[in-house]
GROMACS .gro file of C-alpha atoms in nm:
model
  451
    1MET     CA    1 -13.247  29.277   6.235
    2ARG     CA    2 -13.098  28.931   6.333
    3THR     CA    3 -13.257  28.766   6.641
    4MET     CA    4 -13.051  28.598   6.905
    5ALA     CA    5 -13.144  28.261   6.765
    6GLU     CA    6 -12.995  28.369   6.433
    7ARG     CA    7 -12.687  28.473   6.610
    8GLY     CA    8 -12.653  28.126   6.756
    9TRP     CA    9 -12.673  28.220   7.117
   10TRP     CA   10 -12.913  27.937   7.200
   11LYS     CA   11 -13.115  27.658   7.037
   12SER     CA   12 -13.474  27.744   7.142
   13SER     CA   13 -13.455  27.561   7.486
   14ASP     CA   14 -13.643  27.721   7.772
   15ASP     CA   15 -13.339  27.694   7.996
   16ASP     CA   16 -13.120  27.885   7.752
   17ILE     CA   17 -13.386  28.158   7.708
   18ALA     CA   18 -13.408  28.200   8.099
   19ASP     CA   19 -13.021  28.225   8.118
   20VAL     CA   20 -13.003  28.502   7.859
   21ALA     CA   21 -13.289  28.685   8.018
   22GLU     CA   22 -13.120  28.674   8.356
   23ALA     CA   23 -12.803  28.795   8.199
   24PHE     CA   24 -12.969  29.103   8.044
   25GLU     CA   25 -13.136  29.181   8.364
   26ALA     CA   26 -12.807  29.169   8.547
   27GLU     CA   27 -12.647  29.397   8.289
   28HIS     CA   28 -12.914  29.664   8.350
   29THR     CA   29 -12.935  29.631   8.726
   30GLU     CA   30 -12.571  29.548   8.826
   31GLY     CA   31 -12.371  29.660   8.521
   32GLU     CA   32 -12.240  29.303   8.441
   33PRO     CA   33 -12.175  29.243   8.073
   34VAL     CA   34 -12.391  28.981   7.897
   35PRO     CA   35 -12.172  28.654   7.851
   36SER     CA   36 -12.122  28.525   7.502
   37PHE     CA   37 -12.332  28.219   7.405
   38ASP     CA   38 -12.155  28.149   7.078
   39ALA     CA   39 -12.224  27.779   6.986
   40THR     CA   40 -11.924  27.782   6.760
   41ASP     CA   41 -11.690  27.788   7.054
   42GLU     CA   42 -11.849  27.482   7.200
   43ASP     CA   43 -11.834  27.292   6.869
   44ALA     CA   44 -11.469  27.377   6.838
   45GLN     CA   45 -11.395  27.242   7.191
   46VAL     CA   46 -11.579  26.919   7.106
   47ARG     CA   47 -11.379  26.883   6.778
   48ASP     CA   48 -11.049  26.941   6.965
   49ALA     CA   49 -11.136  26.684   7.222
   50LEU     CA   50 -11.240  26.429   6.963
   51GLY     CA   51 -10.918  26.491   6.765
   52ILE     CA   52 -10.718  26.432   7.084
   53VAL     CA   53 -10.908  26.098   7.149
   54ILE     CA   54 -10.859  25.985   6.788
   55GLY     CA   55 -10.494  26.076   6.796
   56VAL     CA   56 -10.412  25.891   7.115
   57SER     CA   57 -10.615  25.586   6.997
   58ALA     CA   58 -10.426  25.576   6.668
   59GLY     CA   59 -10.095  25.615   6.844
   60LEU     CA   60 -10.179  25.321   7.078
   61ILE     CA   61 -10.279  25.107   6.784
   62VAL     CA   62  -9.951  25.181   6.608
   63LEU     CA   63  -9.746  25.109   6.920
   64LEU     CA   64  -9.928  24.784   6.970
   65SER     CA   65  -9.878  24.678   6.611
   66VAL     CA   66  -9.509  24.760   6.633
   67ALA     CA   67  -9.480  24.568   6.958
   68VAL     CA   68  -9.648  24.260   6.804
   69VAL     CA   69  -9.421  24.267   6.502
   70LEU     CA   70  -9.106  24.310   6.717
   71LEU     CA   71  -9.227  24.028   6.946
   72TRP     CA   72  -9.279  23.807   6.642
   73LEU     CA   73  -8.938  23.886   6.500
   74TRP     CA   74  -8.766  23.837   6.830
   75ALA     CA   75  -8.939  23.497   6.877
   76GLY     CA   76  -8.835  23.392   6.534
   77MET     CA   77  -8.467  23.496   6.581
   78GLU     CA   78  -8.435  23.345   6.924
   79GLY     CA   79  -8.639  23.035   6.865
   80VAL     CA   80  -8.880  23.139   7.138
   81ASN     CA   81  -9.224  22.979   7.136
   82ILE     CA   82  -9.518  23.214   7.216
   83GLY     CA   83  -9.819  23.019   7.353
   84GLY     CA   84  -9.859  22.643   7.329
   85PRO     CA   85 -10.073  22.366   7.190
   86PRO     CA   86 -10.442  22.437   7.160
   87SER     CA   87 -10.648  22.314   7.462
   88SER     CA   88 -10.838  22.069   7.228
   89LEU     CA   89 -10.502  21.888   7.159
   90LEU     CA   90 -10.409  21.865   7.527
   91THR     CA   91 -10.758  21.723   7.606
   92TRP     CA   92 -10.731  21.462   7.328
   93GLU     CA   93 -10.386  21.368   7.448
   94GLU     CA   94 -10.507  21.320   7.805
   95GLU     CA   95 -10.801  21.111   7.686
   96TYR     CA   96 -10.563  20.878   7.505
   97ARG     CA   97 -10.330  20.848   7.801
   98ASP     CA   98 -10.625  20.744   8.011
   99LEU     CA   99 -10.757  20.504   7.749
  100THR     CA  100 -10.429  20.319   7.724
  101GLY     CA  101 -10.351  20.311   8.104
  102LEU     CA  102 -10.051  20.533   8.066
  103ASN     CA  103 -10.158  20.773   8.329
  104ASP     CA  104 -10.159  20.479   8.575
  105VAL     CA  105  -9.795  20.384   8.541
  106GLU     CA  106  -9.461  20.540   8.607
  107GLY     CA  107  -9.156  20.554   8.386
  108ASP     CA  108  -9.042  20.748   8.078
  109GLY     CA  109  -8.836  20.489   7.888
  110THR     CA  110  -8.497  20.568   8.053
  111GLY     CA  111  -8.229  20.326   7.971
  112VAL     CA  112  -8.402  20.203   7.656
  113VAL     CA  113  -8.266  20.270   7.306
  114LEU     CA  114  -8.548  20.343   7.055
  115CYS     CA  115  -8.491  20.397   6.687
  116ILE     CA  116  -8.743  20.572   6.451
  117VAL     CA  117  -8.712  20.503   6.081
  118ASP     CA  118  -8.908  20.774   5.895
  119SER     CA  119  -8.861  21.116   5.725
  120GLY     CA  120  -8.617  21.257   5.985
  121ILE     CA  121  -8.670  21.502   6.274
  122ASP     CA  122  -8.691  21.870   6.327
  123LEU     CA  123  -8.475  21.945   6.631
  124GLY     CA  124  -8.584  22.316   6.617
  125HIS     CA  125  -8.935  22.234   6.737
  126PRO     CA  126  -9.004  22.393   7.078
  127ASP     CA  127  -9.126  22.056   7.226
  128LEU     CA  128  -8.792  21.900   7.123
  129GLY     CA  129  -8.570  22.157   7.285
  130GLN     CA  130  -8.461  21.915   7.562
  131LEU     CA  131  -8.392  21.631   7.333
  132GLU     CA  132  -8.040  21.507   7.292
  133LEU     CA  133  -8.038  21.273   6.988
  134ALA     CA  134  -7.837  20.962   7.051
  135GLY     CA  135  -7.773  20.908   6.683
  136TRP     CA  136  -7.864  21.012   6.324
  137MET     CA  137  -7.844  20.844   5.987
  138ASP     CA  138  -7.964  20.980   5.652
  139ALA     CA  139  -8.024  20.694   5.399
  140VAL     CA  140  -8.175  20.944   5.146
  141ASP     CA  141  -7.927  21.235   5.096
  142GLY     CA  142  -7.646  21.137   5.327
  143LEU     CA  143  -7.649  21.458   5.529
  144GLU     CA  144  -7.480  21.467   5.866
  145GLN     CA  145  -7.719  21.707   6.047
  146PRO     CA  146  -8.073  21.604   6.134
  147TYR     CA  147  -8.364  21.754   5.933
  148ASP     CA  148  -8.713  21.664   5.826
  149ASN     CA  149  -8.833  21.794   5.487
  150GLU     CA  150  -9.162  21.593   5.494
  151GLY     CA  151  -9.276  21.638   5.851
  152HIS     CA  152  -9.402  21.281   5.925
  153GLY     CA  153  -9.094  21.171   6.121
  154THR     CA  154  -9.118  21.477   6.346
  155ALA     CA  155  -9.484  21.400   6.407
  156MET     CA  156  -9.401  21.044   6.510
  157ALA     CA  157  -9.105  21.143   6.719
  158GLY     CA  158  -9.319  21.387   6.909
  159ILE     CA  159  -9.563  21.110   7.020
  160ILE     CA  160  -9.272  20.941   7.191
  161VAL     CA  161  -9.038  21.224   7.318
  162ALA     CA  162  -9.223  21.552   7.317
  163GLN     CA  163  -9.193  21.774   7.628
  164ASP     CA  164  -9.316  22.117   7.744
  165GLY     CA  165  -9.622  22.149   7.506
  166LEU     CA  166  -9.744  21.796   7.430
  167GLN     CA  167  -9.622  21.517   7.651
  168GLY     CA  168  -9.446  21.222   7.479
  169ILE     CA  169  -9.503  20.865   7.605
  170ALA     CA  170  -9.137  20.798   7.675
  171PRO     CA  171  -8.927  21.115   7.665
  172GLY     CA  172  -8.652  20.952   7.854
  173VAL     CA  173  -8.551  20.704   7.585
  174SER     CA  174  -8.211  20.732   7.407
  175LEU     CA  175  -8.351  20.824   7.063
  176LEU     CA  176  -8.200  20.721   6.735
  177VAL     CA  177  -8.340  20.862   6.413
  178ALA     CA  178  -8.282  20.708   6.068
  179LYS     CA  179  -8.414  20.908   5.769
  180ALA     CA  180  -8.531  20.670   5.493
  181ILE     CA  181  -8.831  20.857   5.374
  182GLY     CA  182  -8.786  21.143   5.130
  183GLU     CA  183  -8.958  21.474   5.068
  184GLU     CA  184  -9.239  21.305   4.872
  185GLY     CA  185  -9.318  21.071   5.158
  186THR     CA  186  -9.178  20.755   5.000
  187GLY     CA  187  -8.864  20.543   5.030
  188SER     CA  188  -8.720  20.242   4.852
  189ASP     CA  189  -8.684  19.908   5.002
  190ASP     CA  190  -8.309  19.918   5.015
  191GLN     CA  191  -8.312  20.254   5.192
  192ILE     CA  192  -8.545  20.145   5.460
  193ALA     CA  193  -8.369  19.812   5.500
  194ASP     CA  194  -8.041  19.992   5.541
  195ALA     CA  195  -8.190  20.209   5.801
  196VAL     CA  196  -8.329  19.913   6.000
  197ASP     CA  197  -7.981  19.747   5.983
  198TRP     CA  198  -7.826  20.082   6.114
  199CYS     CA  199  -8.063  20.080   6.409
  200VAL     CA  200  -7.954  19.723   6.497
  201GLU     CA  201  -7.592  19.823   6.474
  202GLN     CA  202  -7.660  20.117   6.709
  203GLN     CA  203  -7.792  19.875   6.967
  204ALA     CA  204  -8.159  19.963   6.943
  205ASP     CA  205  -8.400  19.784   7.176
  206VAL     CA  206  -8.713  19.896   6.975
  207ILE     CA  207  -8.743  20.002   6.614
  208SER     CA  208  -9.054  20.201   6.531
  209LEU     CA  209  -9.171  20.172   6.160
  210SER     CA  210  -9.466  20.402   6.090
  211LEU     CA  211  -9.467  20.293   5.732
  212GLY     CA  212  -9.590  20.024   5.506
  213GLY     CA  213  -9.610  19.892   5.161
  214ASP     CA  214  -9.681  19.580   4.949
  215GLN     CA  215  -9.574  19.241   5.085
  216GLY     CA  216  -9.287  19.067   4.932
  217PHE     CA  217  -9.370  18.769   4.713
  218GLY     CA  218  -9.406  18.454   4.917
  219SER     CA  219  -9.433  18.639   5.246
  220GLY     CA  220  -9.498  18.378   5.511
  221PHE     CA  221  -9.326  18.099   5.325
  222PHE     CA  222  -8.999  18.281   5.236
  223SER     CA  223  -8.932  18.641   5.142
  224THR     CA  224  -8.757  18.814   4.866
  225ASP     CA  225  -8.827  19.151   5.023
  226ALA     CA  226  -8.522  19.339   5.161
  227LEU     CA  227  -8.708  19.521   5.439
  228GLU     CA  228  -8.886  19.202   5.554
  229GLN     CA  229  -8.551  19.033   5.567
  230ALA     CA  230  -8.402  19.322   5.764
  231ALA     CA  231  -8.696  19.312   6.012
  232GLU     CA  232  -8.648  18.941   6.065
  233ASP     CA  233  -8.279  18.985   6.124
  234ALA     CA  234  -8.337  19.253   6.382
  235ILE     CA  235  -8.592  19.030   6.563
  236ASP     CA  236  -8.335  18.752   6.571
  237GLU     CA  237  -8.100  18.999   6.749
  238GLY     CA  238  -8.370  19.055   7.019
  239VAL     CA  239  -8.502  19.385   6.882
  240TYR     CA  240  -8.871  19.470   6.913
  241VAL     CA  241  -8.995  19.579   6.564
  242VAL     CA  242  -9.311  19.764   6.564
  243ALA     CA  243  -9.489  19.854   6.232
  244ALA     CA  244  -9.817  20.000   6.101
  245ALA     CA  245 -10.103  19.787   5.987
  246GLY     CA  246 -10.186  20.025   5.701
  247ASN     CA  247 -10.465  20.290   5.625
  248ASP     CA  248 -10.669  20.120   5.353
  249GLY     CA  249 -10.953  20.023   5.587
  250GLU     CA  250 -11.216  20.191   5.372
  251ASP     CA  251 -11.089  20.007   5.055
  252ASP     CA  252 -10.913  19.712   5.228
  253ASP     CA  253 -10.698  19.472   5.016
  254GLY     CA  254 -10.754  19.209   5.279
  255ASP     CA  255 -10.434  19.213   5.473
  256VAL     CA  256 -10.202  19.440   5.666
  257GLU     CA  257  -9.909  19.598   5.497
  258SER     CA  258  -9.545  19.491   5.504
  259PRO     CA  259  -9.332  19.479   5.724
  260GLY     CA  260  -9.619  19.456   5.968
  261SER     CA  261  -9.713  19.134   5.796
  262VAL     CA  262  -9.392  18.964   5.911
  263GLU     CA  263  -9.466  18.699   6.166
  264ASP     CA  264  -9.281  18.830   6.477
  265VAL     CA  265  -9.318  19.206   6.394
  266ILE     CA  266  -9.572  19.366   6.630
  267CYS     CA  267  -9.836  19.503   6.387
  268VAL     CA  268 -10.054  19.793   6.504
  269GLY     CA  269 -10.399  19.916   6.393
  270GLY     CA  270 -10.577  20.231   6.506
  271ILE     CA  271 -10.858  20.328   6.729
  272THR     CA  272 -11.046  20.650   6.827
  273ARG     CA  273 -11.055  20.819   7.169
  274TYR     CA  274 -11.360  20.620   7.242
  275GLY     CA  275 -11.192  20.284   7.178
  276ASN     CA  276 -11.371  20.214   6.849
  277ILE     CA  277 -11.173  20.098   6.550
  278TRP     CA  278 -11.058  20.387   6.326
  279VAL     CA  279 -11.232  20.368   5.994
  280GLY     CA  280 -10.902  20.358   5.791
  281SER     CA  281 -10.726  20.087   5.987
  282SER     CA  282 -10.633  19.782   5.776
  283GLU     CA  283 -10.757  19.439   5.861
  284GLY     CA  284 -10.548  19.129   5.871
  285ASP     CA  285 -10.596  18.803   5.678
  286ASN     CA  286 -10.523  18.530   5.924
  287ASN     CA  287 -10.671  18.228   5.732
  288GLY     CA  288 -10.394  18.212   5.474
  289ARG     CA  289 -10.441  18.244   5.089
  290ILE     CA  290 -10.286  18.117   4.771
  291TRP     CA  291 -10.358  18.413   4.539
  292PRO     CA  292 -10.248  18.682   4.464
  293ASN     CA  293  -9.957  18.646   4.704
  294PRO     CA  294  -9.951  18.320   4.904
  295ILE     CA  295  -9.930  18.346   5.281
  296LEU     CA  296  -9.965  18.080   5.540
  297PRO     CA  297 -10.247  18.076   5.811
  298ARG     CA  298 -10.131  18.270   6.115
  299ASP     CA  299 -10.143  18.141   6.467
  300ASP     CA  300 -10.146  18.304   6.810
  301PRO     CA  301  -9.979  18.532   6.925
  302ASP     CA  302  -9.885  18.631   6.556
  303LYS     CA  303 -10.220  18.704   6.410
  304LYS     CA  304 -10.245  19.045   6.246
  305PRO     CA  305 -10.276  19.306   6.362
  306GLU     CA  306 -10.153  19.215   6.710
  307LEU     CA  307 -10.323  19.516   6.876
  308VAL     CA  308 -10.462  19.858   6.812
  309ALA     CA  309 -10.365  20.193   6.970
  310PRO     CA  310 -10.446  20.576   6.933
  311GLY     CA  311 -10.491  20.629   6.564
  312HIS     CA  312 -10.757  20.902   6.524
  313GLU     CA  313 -10.687  21.281   6.571
  314VAL     CA  314 -10.372  21.201   6.765
  315PRO     CA  315 -10.192  21.525   6.887
  316VAL     CA  316  -9.862  21.560   6.707
  317LEU     CA  317  -9.577  21.795   6.637
  318MET     CA  318  -9.554  21.979   6.314
  319ALA     CA  319  -9.213  22.033   6.169
  320GLY     CA  320  -9.122  22.402   6.126
  321GLY     CA  321  -9.091  22.562   5.789
  322LEU     CA  322  -9.362  22.342   5.625
  323GLU     CA  323  -9.688  22.471   5.485
  324SER     CA  324  -9.889  22.440   5.807
  325GLY     CA  325  -9.725  22.739   5.975
  326THR     CA  326  -9.795  22.597   6.316
  327TRP     CA  327  -9.604  22.387   6.569
  328TRP     CA  328  -9.886  22.144   6.674
  329GLY     CA  329 -10.153  21.953   6.485
  330TRP     CA  330 -10.319  21.614   6.480
  331SER     CA  331 -10.268  21.294   6.283
  332SER     CA  332 -10.505  21.009   6.196
  333GLY     CA  333 -10.348  20.680   6.085
  334THR     CA  334 -10.183  20.367   6.204
  335SER     CA  335  -9.858  20.551   6.194
  336ALA     CA  336  -9.952  20.733   6.505
  337ALA     CA  337 -10.069  20.413   6.658
  338THR     CA  338  -9.730  20.254   6.585
  339ALA     CA  339  -9.543  20.535   6.762
  340TRP     CA  340  -9.775  20.492   7.063
  341VAL     CA  341  -9.697  20.125   7.099
  342SER     CA  342  -9.329  20.181   7.048
  343GLY     CA  343  -9.323  20.432   7.325
  344ALA     CA  344  -9.524  20.204   7.551
  345LEU     CA  345  -9.279  19.921   7.488
  346ALA     CA  346  -9.000  20.153   7.604
  347VAL     CA  347  -9.182  20.217   7.927
  348VAL     CA  348  -9.237  19.842   7.983
  349LEU     CA  349  -8.867  19.763   7.893
  350GLU     CA  350  -8.748  20.034   8.142
  351ALA     CA  351  -8.929  19.843   8.415
  352HIS     CA  352  -8.800  19.513   8.286
  353PRO     CA  353  -8.443  19.560   8.161
  354GLU     CA  354  -8.397  19.183   8.167
  355MET     CA  355  -8.610  19.180   7.853
  356GLN     CA  356  -8.409  19.445   7.677
  357ARG     CA  357  -8.191  19.330   7.394
  358GLU     CA  358  -7.874  19.305   7.608
  359GLY     CA  359  -8.065  19.187   7.914
  360PRO     CA  360  -8.017  18.842   8.065
  361SER     CA  361  -8.340  18.721   7.912
  362GLY     CA  362  -8.320  18.919   7.599
  363GLY     CA  363  -8.317  18.784   7.238
  364ALA     CA  364  -8.573  18.649   7.001
  365GLY     CA  365  -8.732  18.459   7.286
  366ALA     CA  366  -8.799  18.784   7.477
  367VAL     CA  367  -8.980  18.920   7.165
  368ALA     CA  368  -9.195  18.610   7.150
  369GLN     CA  369  -9.264  18.643   7.525
  370MET     CA  370  -9.370  19.001   7.487
  371LYS     CA  371  -9.613  18.919   7.207
  372ALA     CA  372  -9.758  18.653   7.430
  373VAL     CA  373  -9.810  18.917   7.708
  374ILE     CA  374  -9.974  19.153   7.453
  375MET     CA  375 -10.208  18.882   7.340
  376GLU     CA  376 -10.325  18.806   7.691
  377ASN     CA  377 -10.331  19.160   7.829
  378SER     CA  378 -10.470  19.397   7.568
  379GLN     CA  379 -10.828  19.523   7.627
  380MET     CA  380 -11.070  19.354   7.399
  381LYS     CA  381 -11.389  19.539   7.288
  382ASP     CA  382 -11.726  19.438   7.434
  383GLY     CA  383 -11.825  19.095   7.315
  384GLN     CA  384 -11.479  19.004   7.186
  385SER     CA  385 -11.324  18.681   7.323
  386GLU     CA  386 -11.052  18.609   7.070
  387HIS     CA  387 -10.844  18.779   6.801
  388ASP     CA  388 -11.036  19.005   6.568
  389ASP     CA  389 -10.905  19.084   6.217
  390HIS     CA  390 -10.961  19.461   6.280
  391ASN     CA  391 -10.908  19.501   6.657
  392GLY     CA  392 -10.640  19.240   6.697
  393TYR     CA  393 -10.609  19.104   7.055
  394GLY     CA  394 -10.747  19.440   7.189
  395HIS     CA  395 -10.629  19.791   7.244
  396LEU     CA  396 -10.306  19.890   7.413
  397ARG     CA  397 -10.310  19.884   7.793
  398VAL     CA  398  -9.962  19.969   7.930
  399ASP     CA  399 -10.074  19.923   8.284
  400LEU     CA  400 -10.195  19.566   8.220
  401LEU     CA  401  -9.873  19.477   8.051
  402LEU     CA  402  -9.668  19.594   8.346
  403GLN     CA  403  -9.898  19.413   8.587
  404ALA     CA  404  -9.868  19.092   8.393
  405LEU     CA  405  -9.484  19.107   8.388
  406GLY     CA  406  -9.453  19.230   8.746
  407ASN     CA  407  -9.399  19.580   8.860
  408SER     CA  408  -9.020  19.549   8.843
  409SER     CA  409  -8.756  19.316   8.696
  410ASP     CA  410  -8.721  19.145   9.030
  411ASP     CA  411  -9.082  19.020   9.010
  412SER     CA  412  -9.053  18.884   8.653
  413SER     CA  413  -8.956  18.526   8.576
  414GLU     CA  414  -8.662  18.471   8.343
  415PHE     CA  415  -8.687  18.275   8.028
  416GLU     CA  416  -8.460  18.177   7.740
  417ALA     CA  417  -8.495  18.187   7.367
  418SER     CA  418  -8.570  17.856   7.203
  419ALA     CA  419  -8.292  17.715   6.996
  420ASP     CA  420  -8.495  17.721   6.681
  421SER     CA  421  -8.614  18.085   6.724
  422THR     CA  422  -8.388  18.216   6.457
  423SER     CA  423  -8.465  18.176   6.090
  424GLU     CA  424  -8.234  18.134   5.786
  425ARG     CA  425  -8.201  18.431   5.555
  426PRO     CA  426  -8.351  18.358   5.218
  427LEU     CA  427  -8.110  18.266   4.939
  428THR     CA  428  -8.190  18.569   4.723
  429ASP     CA  429  -8.057  18.910   4.831
  430GLU     CA  430  -8.234  19.079   4.538
  431LEU     CA  431  -8.359  19.432   4.637
  432GLN     CA  432  -8.717  19.524   4.564
  433VAL     CA  433  -8.790  19.831   4.355
  434ALA     CA  434  -9.142  19.866   4.496
  435ARG     CA  435  -9.184  20.203   4.676
  436ARG     CA  436  -9.309  20.231   5.029
  437SER     CA  437  -9.490  20.521   5.166
  438THR     CA  438  -9.539  20.639   5.518
  439ALA     CA  439  -9.878  20.545   5.652
  440ARG     CA  440 -10.122  20.827   5.559
  441VAL     CA  441 -10.474  20.941   5.608
  442PRO     CA  442 -10.658  20.907   5.275
  443PRO     CA  443 -10.631  21.082   5.047
  444VAL     CA  444 -10.322  21.312   5.107
  445ASN     CA  445 -10.178  21.387   5.445
  446SER     CA  446 -10.160  21.221   5.786
  447THR     CA  447 -10.088  21.539   5.973
  448LYS     CA  448 -10.303  21.844   6.000
  449PRO     CA  449 -10.266  22.170   6.193
  450SER     CA  450 -10.508  22.231   6.472
  451GLU     CA  451 -10.751  22.508   6.411
   0.00000   0.00000   0.00000
């Protein structure tokens, strides 16, 4: 005979035994039937409930996955940006703005024409959605629509004109972009020189050259280098030419790169967020040399580099469609420092239109005056009292430049260019075949996505 335990009515608990005993007593005394205590019914109910929970959860996961995919597809088709720059990039950006005094001044470069010569620009970037490009030139492929198949140019442009995610230094400038750097990150002398000439023709006030290469033979005495000649011609027209010092600081060849080596070009080295020199920033040779390429000793305010600016882990825009797969990243190199100074000059020139190219005091003399102001009003490192071959005359301080010039054009004294401020173009027009590469972080890229 099977016992009740064998029939599965209970599992040997005292409470279950008492319940069944009461049930039998009730059956005999009151005629009530004994209830069924079949555990299989209870197990079935648990299984049914568990199945419902699993089914609902799986359905929710599927719906969520579908929603994410649809949102991603919609964002891709409509150009909608989901999210924004990582908080670390925003923090670094703010630290650099504080370091350079940018947060203590007003202005966004409105009324200033700034030309970037680089690898192009990706106007599809979400931080460039408000940008109306003032002009475009492609010296590489001759295409009519702006593009950037290398990414460096978009990164540099973002430092100056980004809005919404990162915040550019001078988003109000009229921006010209000349593509002279190809997909491999290099461009020939004649391409870059043609791009500089185009910037001048388009009435640029500032030309930003985040690139560099070997100096032309005889640089400092005379130049056979097409790009150096183009930079000199631009300065003679009253254009502020800003160029990178170079990134060979860990294996320095002894001087800054060309065209930053040109006397009146504003050459820029790089620093970290703590104001220390970035390890890759190139040093200048200001004592002169005979070999391997003769150069004259440099005098104030033209010693190289003239100043240093943000050049380590600088927040930048990443061109879409490249390998990074993200819109924002960081860049280390004197390229970024060059863009910072170019944007800062636009802010200064907005406050002092008389020093712009077409201003009443514009011209080569205005460029010389600006360099003197930079020499006297950059922030030197502790213990520094004169030009340093790495730190220049100090790091960029936009607020001090504006204070030195006066807060508005009405406070600034006018000056005129000296009669001998222009220089003759060298007799030779031979174009150099040497390649120039955009300033990079050793050993490969200058832009990295933020993780």
